[in-house]
PDB file of C-alpha atoms in Angstrom:
ATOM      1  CA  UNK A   1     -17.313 -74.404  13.530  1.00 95.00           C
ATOM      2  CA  UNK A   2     -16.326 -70.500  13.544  1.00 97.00           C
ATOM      3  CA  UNK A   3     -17.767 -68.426  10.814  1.00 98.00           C
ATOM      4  CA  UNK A   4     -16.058 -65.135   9.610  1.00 98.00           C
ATOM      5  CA  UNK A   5     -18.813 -63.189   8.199  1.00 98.00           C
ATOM      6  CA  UNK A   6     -17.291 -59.951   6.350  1.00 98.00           C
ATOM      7  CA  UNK A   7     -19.646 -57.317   5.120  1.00 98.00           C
ATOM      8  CA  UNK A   8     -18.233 -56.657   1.655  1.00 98.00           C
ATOM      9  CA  UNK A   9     -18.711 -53.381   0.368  1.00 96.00           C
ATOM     10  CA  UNK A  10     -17.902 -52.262   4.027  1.00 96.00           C
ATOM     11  CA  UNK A  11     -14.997 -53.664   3.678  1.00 97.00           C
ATOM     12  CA  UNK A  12     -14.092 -52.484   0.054  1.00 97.00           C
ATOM     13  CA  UNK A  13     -15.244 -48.705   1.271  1.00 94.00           C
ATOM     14  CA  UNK A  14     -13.090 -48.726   4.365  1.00 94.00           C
ATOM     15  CA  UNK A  15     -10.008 -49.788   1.843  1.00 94.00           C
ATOM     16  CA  UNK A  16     -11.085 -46.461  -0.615  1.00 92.00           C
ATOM     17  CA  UNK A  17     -11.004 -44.186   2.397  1.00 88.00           C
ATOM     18  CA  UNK A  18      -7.509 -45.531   3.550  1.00 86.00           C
ATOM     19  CA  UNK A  19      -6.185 -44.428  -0.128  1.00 79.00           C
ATOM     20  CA  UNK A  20      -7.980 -41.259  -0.029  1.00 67.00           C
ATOM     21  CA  UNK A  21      -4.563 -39.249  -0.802  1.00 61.00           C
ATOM     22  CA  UNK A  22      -3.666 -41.779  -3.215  1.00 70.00           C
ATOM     23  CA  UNK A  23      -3.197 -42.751  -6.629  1.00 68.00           C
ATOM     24  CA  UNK A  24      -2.549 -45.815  -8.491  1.00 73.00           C
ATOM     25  CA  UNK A  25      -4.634 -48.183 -10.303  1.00 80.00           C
ATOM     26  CA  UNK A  26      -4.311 -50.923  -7.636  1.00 90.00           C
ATOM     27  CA  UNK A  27      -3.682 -48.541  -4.241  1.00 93.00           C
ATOM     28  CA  UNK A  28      -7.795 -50.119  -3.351  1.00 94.00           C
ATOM     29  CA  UNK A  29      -6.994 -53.352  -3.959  1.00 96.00           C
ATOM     30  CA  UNK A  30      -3.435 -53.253  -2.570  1.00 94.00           C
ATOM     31  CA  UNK A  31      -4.974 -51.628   0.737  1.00 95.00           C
ATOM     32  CA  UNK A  32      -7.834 -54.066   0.963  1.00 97.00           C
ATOM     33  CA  UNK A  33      -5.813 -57.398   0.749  1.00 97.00           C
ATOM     34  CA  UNK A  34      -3.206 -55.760   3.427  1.00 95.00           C
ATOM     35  CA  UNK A  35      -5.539 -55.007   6.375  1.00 95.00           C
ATOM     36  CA  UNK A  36      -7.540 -58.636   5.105  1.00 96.00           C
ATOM     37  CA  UNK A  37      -4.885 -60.946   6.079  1.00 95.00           C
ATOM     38  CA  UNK A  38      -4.457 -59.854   9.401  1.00 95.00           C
ATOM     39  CA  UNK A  39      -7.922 -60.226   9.711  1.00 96.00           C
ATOM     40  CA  UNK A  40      -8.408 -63.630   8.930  1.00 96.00           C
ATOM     41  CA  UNK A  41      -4.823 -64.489  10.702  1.00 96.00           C
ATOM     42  CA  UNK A  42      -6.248 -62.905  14.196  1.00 96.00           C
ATOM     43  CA  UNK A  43      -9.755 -64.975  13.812  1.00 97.00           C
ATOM     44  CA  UNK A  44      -8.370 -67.954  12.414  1.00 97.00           C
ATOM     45  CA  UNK A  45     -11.832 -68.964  10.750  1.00 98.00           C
ATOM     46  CA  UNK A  46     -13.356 -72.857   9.718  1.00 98.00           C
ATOM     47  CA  UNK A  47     -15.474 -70.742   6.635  1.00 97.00           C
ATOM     48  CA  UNK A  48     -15.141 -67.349   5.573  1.00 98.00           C
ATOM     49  CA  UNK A  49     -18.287 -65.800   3.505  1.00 98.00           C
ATOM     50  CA  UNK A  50     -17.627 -62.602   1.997  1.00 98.00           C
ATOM     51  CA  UNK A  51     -21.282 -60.480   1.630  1.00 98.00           C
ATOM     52  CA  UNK A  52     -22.167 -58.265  -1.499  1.00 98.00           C
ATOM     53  CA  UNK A  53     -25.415 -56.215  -1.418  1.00 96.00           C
ATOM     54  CA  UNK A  54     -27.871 -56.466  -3.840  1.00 97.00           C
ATOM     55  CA  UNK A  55     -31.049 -54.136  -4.623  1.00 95.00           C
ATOM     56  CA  UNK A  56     -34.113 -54.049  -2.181  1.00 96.00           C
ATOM     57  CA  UNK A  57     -36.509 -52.420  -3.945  1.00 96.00           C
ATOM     58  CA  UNK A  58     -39.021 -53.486  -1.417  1.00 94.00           C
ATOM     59  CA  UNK A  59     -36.812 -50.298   0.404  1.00 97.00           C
ATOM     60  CA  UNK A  60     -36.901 -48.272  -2.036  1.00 96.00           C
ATOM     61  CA  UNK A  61     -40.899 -48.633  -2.472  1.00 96.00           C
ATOM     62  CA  UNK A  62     -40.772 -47.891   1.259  1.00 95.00           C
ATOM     63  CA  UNK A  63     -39.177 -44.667   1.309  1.00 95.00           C
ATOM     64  CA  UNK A  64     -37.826 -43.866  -2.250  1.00 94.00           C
ATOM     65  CA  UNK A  65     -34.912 -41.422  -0.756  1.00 93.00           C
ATOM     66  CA  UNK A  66     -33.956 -44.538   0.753  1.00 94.00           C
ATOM     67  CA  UNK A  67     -29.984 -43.771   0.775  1.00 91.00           C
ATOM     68  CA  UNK A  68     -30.882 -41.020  -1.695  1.00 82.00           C
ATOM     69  CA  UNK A  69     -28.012 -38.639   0.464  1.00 80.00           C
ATOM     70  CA  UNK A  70     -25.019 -40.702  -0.950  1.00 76.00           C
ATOM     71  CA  UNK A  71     -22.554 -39.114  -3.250  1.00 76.00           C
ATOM     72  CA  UNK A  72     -21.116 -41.627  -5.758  1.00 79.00           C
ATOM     73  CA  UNK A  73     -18.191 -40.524  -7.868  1.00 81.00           C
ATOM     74  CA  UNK A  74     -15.538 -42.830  -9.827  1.00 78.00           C
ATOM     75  CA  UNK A  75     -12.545 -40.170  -9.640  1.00 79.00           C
ATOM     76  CA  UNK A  76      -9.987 -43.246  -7.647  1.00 86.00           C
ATOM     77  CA  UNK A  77     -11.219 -46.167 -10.369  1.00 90.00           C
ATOM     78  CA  UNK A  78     -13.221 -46.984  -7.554  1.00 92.00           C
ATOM     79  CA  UNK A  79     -15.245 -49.702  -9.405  1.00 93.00           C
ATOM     80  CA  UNK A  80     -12.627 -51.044 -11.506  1.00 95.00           C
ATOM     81  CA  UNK A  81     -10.666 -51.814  -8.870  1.00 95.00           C
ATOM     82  CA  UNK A  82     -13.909 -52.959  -6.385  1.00 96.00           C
ATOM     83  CA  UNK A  83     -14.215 -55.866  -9.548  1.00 97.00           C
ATOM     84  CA  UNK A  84     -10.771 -56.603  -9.446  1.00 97.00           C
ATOM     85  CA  UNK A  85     -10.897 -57.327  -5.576  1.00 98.00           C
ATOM     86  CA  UNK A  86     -14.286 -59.590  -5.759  1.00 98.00           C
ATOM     87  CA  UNK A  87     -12.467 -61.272  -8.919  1.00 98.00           C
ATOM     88  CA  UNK A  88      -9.236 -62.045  -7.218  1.00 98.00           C
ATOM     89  CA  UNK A  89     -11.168 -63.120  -4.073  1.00 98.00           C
ATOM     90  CA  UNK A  90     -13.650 -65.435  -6.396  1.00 97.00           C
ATOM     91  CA  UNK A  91     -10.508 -67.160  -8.584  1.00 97.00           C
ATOM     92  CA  UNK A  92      -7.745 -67.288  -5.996  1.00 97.00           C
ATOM     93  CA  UNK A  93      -9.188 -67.481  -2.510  1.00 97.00           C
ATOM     94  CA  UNK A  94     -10.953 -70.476  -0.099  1.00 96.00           C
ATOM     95  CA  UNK A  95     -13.729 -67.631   0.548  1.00 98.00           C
ATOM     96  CA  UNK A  96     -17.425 -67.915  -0.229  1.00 97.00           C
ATOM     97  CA  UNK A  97     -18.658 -64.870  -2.481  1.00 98.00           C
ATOM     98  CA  UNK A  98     -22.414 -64.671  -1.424  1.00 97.00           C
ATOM     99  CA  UNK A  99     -25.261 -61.957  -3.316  1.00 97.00           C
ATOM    100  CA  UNK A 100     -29.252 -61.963  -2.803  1.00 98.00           C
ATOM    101  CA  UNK A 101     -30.289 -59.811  -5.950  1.00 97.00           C
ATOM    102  CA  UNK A 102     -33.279 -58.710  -4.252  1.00 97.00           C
ATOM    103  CA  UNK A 103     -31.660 -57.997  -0.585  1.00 97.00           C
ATOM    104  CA  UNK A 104     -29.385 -55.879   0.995  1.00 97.00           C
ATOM    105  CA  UNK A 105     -26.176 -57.216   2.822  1.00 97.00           C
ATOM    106  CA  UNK A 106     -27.351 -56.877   5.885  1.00 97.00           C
ATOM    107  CA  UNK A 107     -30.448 -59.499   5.541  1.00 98.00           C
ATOM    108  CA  UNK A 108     -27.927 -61.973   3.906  1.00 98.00           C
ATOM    109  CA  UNK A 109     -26.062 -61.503   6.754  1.00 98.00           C
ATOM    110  CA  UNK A 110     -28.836 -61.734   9.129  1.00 98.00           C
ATOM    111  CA  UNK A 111     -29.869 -64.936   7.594  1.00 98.00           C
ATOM    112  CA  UNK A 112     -26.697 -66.553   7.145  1.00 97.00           C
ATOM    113  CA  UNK A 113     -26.450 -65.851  11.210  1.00 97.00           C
ATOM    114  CA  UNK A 114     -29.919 -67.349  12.048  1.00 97.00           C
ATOM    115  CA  UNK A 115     -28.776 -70.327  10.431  1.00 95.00           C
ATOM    116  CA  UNK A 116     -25.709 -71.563  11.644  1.00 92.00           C
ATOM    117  CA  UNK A 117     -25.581 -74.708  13.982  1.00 92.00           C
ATOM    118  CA  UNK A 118     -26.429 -74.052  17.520  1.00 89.00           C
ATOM    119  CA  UNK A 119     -22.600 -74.963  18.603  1.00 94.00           C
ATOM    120  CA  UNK A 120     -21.075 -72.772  15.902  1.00 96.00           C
ATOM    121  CA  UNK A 121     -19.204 -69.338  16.400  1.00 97.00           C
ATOM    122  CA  UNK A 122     -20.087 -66.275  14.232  1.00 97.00           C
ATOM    123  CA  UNK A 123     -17.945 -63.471  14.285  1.00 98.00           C
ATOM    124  CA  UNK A 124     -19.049 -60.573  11.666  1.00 98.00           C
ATOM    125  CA  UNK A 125     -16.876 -57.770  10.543  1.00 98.00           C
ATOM    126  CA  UNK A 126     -18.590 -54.424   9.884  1.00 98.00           C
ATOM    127  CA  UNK A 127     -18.356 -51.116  11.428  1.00 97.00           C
ATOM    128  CA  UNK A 128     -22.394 -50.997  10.428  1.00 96.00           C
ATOM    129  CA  UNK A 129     -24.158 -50.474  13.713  1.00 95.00           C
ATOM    130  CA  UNK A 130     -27.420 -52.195  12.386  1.00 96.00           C
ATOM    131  CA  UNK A 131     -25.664 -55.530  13.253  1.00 97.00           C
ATOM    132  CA  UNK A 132     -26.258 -54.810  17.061  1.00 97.00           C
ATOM    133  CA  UNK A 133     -29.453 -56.608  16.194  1.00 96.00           C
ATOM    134  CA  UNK A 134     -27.637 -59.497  15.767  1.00 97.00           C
ATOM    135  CA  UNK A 135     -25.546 -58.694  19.121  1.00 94.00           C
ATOM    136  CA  UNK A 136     -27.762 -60.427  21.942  1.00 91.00           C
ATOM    137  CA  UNK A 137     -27.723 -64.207  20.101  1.00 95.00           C
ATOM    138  CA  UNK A 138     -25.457 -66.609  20.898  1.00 94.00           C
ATOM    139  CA  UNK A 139     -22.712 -67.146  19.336  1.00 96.00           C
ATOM    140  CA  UNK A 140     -22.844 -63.942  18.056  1.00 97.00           C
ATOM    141  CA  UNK A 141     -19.735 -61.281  18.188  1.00 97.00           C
ATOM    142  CA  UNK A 142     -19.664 -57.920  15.598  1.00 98.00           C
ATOM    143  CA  UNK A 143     -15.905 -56.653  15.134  1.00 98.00           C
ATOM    144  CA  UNK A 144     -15.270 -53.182  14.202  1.00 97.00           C
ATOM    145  CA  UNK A 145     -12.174 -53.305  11.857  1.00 96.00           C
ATOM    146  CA  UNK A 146     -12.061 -49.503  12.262  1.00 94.00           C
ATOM    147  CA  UNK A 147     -11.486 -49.467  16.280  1.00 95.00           C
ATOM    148  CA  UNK A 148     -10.215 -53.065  15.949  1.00 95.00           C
ATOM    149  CA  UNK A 149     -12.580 -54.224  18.589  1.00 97.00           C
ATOM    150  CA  UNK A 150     -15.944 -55.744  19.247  1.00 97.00           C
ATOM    151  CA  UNK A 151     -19.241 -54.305  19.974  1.00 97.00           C
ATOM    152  CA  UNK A 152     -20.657 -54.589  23.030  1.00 96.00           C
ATOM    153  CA  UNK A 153     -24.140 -56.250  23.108  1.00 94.00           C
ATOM    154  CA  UNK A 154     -27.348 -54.021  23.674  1.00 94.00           C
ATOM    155  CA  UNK A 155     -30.301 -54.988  25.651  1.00 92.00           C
ATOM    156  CA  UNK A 156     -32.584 -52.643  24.551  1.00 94.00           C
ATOM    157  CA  UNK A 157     -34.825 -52.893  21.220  1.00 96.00           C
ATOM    158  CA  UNK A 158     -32.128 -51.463  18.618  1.00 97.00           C
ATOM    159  CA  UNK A 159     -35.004 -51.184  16.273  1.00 97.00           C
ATOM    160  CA  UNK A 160     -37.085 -49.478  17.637  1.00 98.00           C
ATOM    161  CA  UNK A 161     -34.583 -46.884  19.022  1.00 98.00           C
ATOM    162  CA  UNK A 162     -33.179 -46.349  15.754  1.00 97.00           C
ATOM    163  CA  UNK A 163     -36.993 -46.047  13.777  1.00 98.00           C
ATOM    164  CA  UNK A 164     -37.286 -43.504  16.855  1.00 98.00           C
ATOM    165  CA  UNK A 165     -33.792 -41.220  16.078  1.00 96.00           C
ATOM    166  CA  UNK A 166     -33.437 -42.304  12.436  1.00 96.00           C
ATOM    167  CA  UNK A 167     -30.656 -43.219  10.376  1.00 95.00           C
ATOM    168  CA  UNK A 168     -28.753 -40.725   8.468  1.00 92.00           C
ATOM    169  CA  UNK A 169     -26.329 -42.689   7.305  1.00 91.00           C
ATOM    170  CA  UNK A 170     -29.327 -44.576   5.276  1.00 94.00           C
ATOM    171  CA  UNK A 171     -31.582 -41.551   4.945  1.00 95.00           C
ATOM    172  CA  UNK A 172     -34.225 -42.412   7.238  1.00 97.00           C
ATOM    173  CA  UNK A 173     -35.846 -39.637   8.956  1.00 95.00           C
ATOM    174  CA  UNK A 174     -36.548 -39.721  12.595  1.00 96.00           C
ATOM    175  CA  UNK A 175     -38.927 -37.866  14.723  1.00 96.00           C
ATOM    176  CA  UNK A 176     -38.136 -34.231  15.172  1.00 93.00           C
ATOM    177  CA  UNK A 177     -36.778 -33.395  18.763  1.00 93.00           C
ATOM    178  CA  UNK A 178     -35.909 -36.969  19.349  1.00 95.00           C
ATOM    179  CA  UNK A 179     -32.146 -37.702  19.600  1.00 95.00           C
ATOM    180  CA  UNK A 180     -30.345 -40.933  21.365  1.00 96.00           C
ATOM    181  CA  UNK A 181     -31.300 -40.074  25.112  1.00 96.00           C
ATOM    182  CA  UNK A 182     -34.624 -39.742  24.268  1.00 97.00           C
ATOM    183  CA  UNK A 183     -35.430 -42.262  21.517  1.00 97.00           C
ATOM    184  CA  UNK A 184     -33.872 -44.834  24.764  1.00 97.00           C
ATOM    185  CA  UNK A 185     -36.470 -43.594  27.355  1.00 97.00           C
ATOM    186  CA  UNK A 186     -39.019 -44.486  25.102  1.00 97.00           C
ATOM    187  CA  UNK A 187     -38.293 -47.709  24.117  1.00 97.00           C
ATOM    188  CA  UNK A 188     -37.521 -48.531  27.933  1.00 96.00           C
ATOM    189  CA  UNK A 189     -40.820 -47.565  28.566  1.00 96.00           C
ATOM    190  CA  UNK A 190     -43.872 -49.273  27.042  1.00 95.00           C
ATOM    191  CA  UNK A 191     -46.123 -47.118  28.162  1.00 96.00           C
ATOM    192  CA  UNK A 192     -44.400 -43.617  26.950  1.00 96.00           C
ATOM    193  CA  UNK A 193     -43.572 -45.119  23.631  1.00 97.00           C
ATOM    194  CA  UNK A 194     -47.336 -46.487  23.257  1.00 97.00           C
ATOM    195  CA  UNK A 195     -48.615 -42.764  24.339  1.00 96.00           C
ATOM    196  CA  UNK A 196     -46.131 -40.984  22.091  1.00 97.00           C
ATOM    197  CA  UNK A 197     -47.223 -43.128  19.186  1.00 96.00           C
ATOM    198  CA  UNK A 198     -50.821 -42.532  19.240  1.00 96.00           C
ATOM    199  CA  UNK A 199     -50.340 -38.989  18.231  1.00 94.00           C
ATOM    200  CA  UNK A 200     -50.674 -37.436  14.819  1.00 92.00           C
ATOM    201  CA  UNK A 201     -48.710 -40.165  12.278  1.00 93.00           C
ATOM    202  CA  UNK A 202     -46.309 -41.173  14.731  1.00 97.00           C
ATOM    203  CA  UNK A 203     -46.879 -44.856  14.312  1.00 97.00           C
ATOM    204  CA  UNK A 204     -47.080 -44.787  10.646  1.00 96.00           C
ATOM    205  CA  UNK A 205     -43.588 -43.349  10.644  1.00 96.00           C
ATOM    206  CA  UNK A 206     -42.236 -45.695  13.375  1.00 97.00           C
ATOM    207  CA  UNK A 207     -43.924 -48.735  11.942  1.00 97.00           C
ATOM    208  CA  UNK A 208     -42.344 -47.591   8.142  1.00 97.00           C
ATOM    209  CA  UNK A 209     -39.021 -47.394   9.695  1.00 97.00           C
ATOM    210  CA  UNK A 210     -38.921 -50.378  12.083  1.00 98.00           C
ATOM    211  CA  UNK A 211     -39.902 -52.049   7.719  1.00 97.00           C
ATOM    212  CA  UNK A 212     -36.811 -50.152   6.777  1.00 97.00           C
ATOM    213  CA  UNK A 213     -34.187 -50.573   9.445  1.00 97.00           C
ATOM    214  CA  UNK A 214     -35.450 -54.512  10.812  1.00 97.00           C
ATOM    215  CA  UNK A 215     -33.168 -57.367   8.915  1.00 97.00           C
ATOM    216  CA  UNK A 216     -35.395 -59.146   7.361  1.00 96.00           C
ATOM    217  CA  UNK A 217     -36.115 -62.959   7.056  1.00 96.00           C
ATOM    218  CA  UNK A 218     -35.447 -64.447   3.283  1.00 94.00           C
TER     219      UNK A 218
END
C-alpha cells in the first residue's frame, strides 16, 4: 500500500506565498487545489492523510520563544480561506484530515510513518527539513513540492546536528560559532562532540534542543 503523507499547513503556506501579489477571496484556495492535483496524479496514492498541527505546549514549556520569531498577519483572508480549503478537503475529498491537539505535525507525521506495514510505501510532502529524520527508514521518501524533487537520505544524526547549529526557522538557538561544517564534524566524531559538551552548559543546551527538534513518539 503507498501512503501520501502531506504536511498541511506546509502545504496551505506554500499556496499563500504563490498568491503573494494577489487578491481575491479564493486566489489561496484556488492556488492550493491547482498545484494538489498534480500532486496526487504524479504519486498515484492507495491513502492520502492530510496533517494539521496542533499545540505542543510540552515545546513551549521547553523554550517559551519556541517559534516566537513568526510574523502572523491576516491582510490576504489568510484564515478564512485556510478553513475553506480543510472544509472542502473534509466534505468533498477521499482524503483523511488527521490533528493531535497536543502535538505538532511533525510527530503525527512521524508516528503515522513508524506505523505503516513493513511492505507499505510512504512518500511525505513537505519542504520541512526535520523530516530527514524520517529519511534513512524504509520505505521512506520526503518530496519537496518547492524543487519538485526528493530529498536525499542523510547518514549522519540530523538531530544532533541541528540541536548543534539550531533552527531559525523554529527559533531554536544554536551554539555560537557553530554553523553546518562544524556542527557535522562533531557529530561524526564521538569523541569531539563528548569533549565539546562537557564544557560550561553545553549539554544542557544540546540535550534541550535534541527535546525540541527530535519527533517524538505519541
Amino acid at each position: 500500500m503507498k501512503h501520501l503523507i502531506l504536511d498541511g499547513y506546509n502545504l496551505l503556506y506554500r499556496a499563500r506565498h504563490s498568491m503573494f501579489h494577489r487578491s481575491g477571496n479564493h486566489s489561496i484556495v484556488y492556488a492550493f487545489f491547482r498545484s494538489l492535483r498534480p500532486l496526487i496524479e504524479k504519486m498515484d496514492p492507495d491513502v492520502i492523510s492530510f496533517v494539521l498541527e496542533g499545540h505542543p505546549k510540552w515545546r513551549y514549556d521547553l523554550l517559551p520563544e519556541y517559534k516566537g520569531q513568526r510574523k502572523r498577519h491576516d491582510k490576504d483572508n489568510f484564515r478564512e480561506q485556510k478553513r475553506e480549503i480543510i472544509n472542502l478537503i473534509r466534505e468533498y475529498f477521499p482524503i483523511n484530515i488527521m490533528r493531535h491537539p497536543d502535538y505538532e505535525c511533525d510527530d503525527v507525521i512521524a508516528n503515522l510513518v513508524w506505523n505503516k506495514g513493513d511492505e507499505d510505501e510512504c512518500v511525505i510532502v513537505s519542504s520541512d527539513t526535520d523530516f530527514l529524520q524520517l529519511s534513512a527508514l524504509q520505505g521512506v521518501k520526503i518530496y519537496n513540492p518547492i524543487k519538485k524533487s526528493y530529498f536525499d537520505p542523510v547518514d549522519f544524526d540530523y538531530v544532533a546536528w541541528k540541536s548543534l547549529r539550531g533552527d531559525g526557522s523554529d527559533n531554536i538557538p544554536g551554539f555560537k560559532g557553530i554553523g553546518d561544517k562544524r556542527a557535522m564534524k562533531l557529530v561524526s566524531a564521538p569523541s569531539e562532540l563528548e569533549k565539546f559538551l562537557s564544557i560550561d552548559d553545553h549539554r544542557e543546551l544540546f540535550e534541550k534542543n535534541m527535546n525540541l527538534i527530535g519527533l517524538r513518539e505519541i
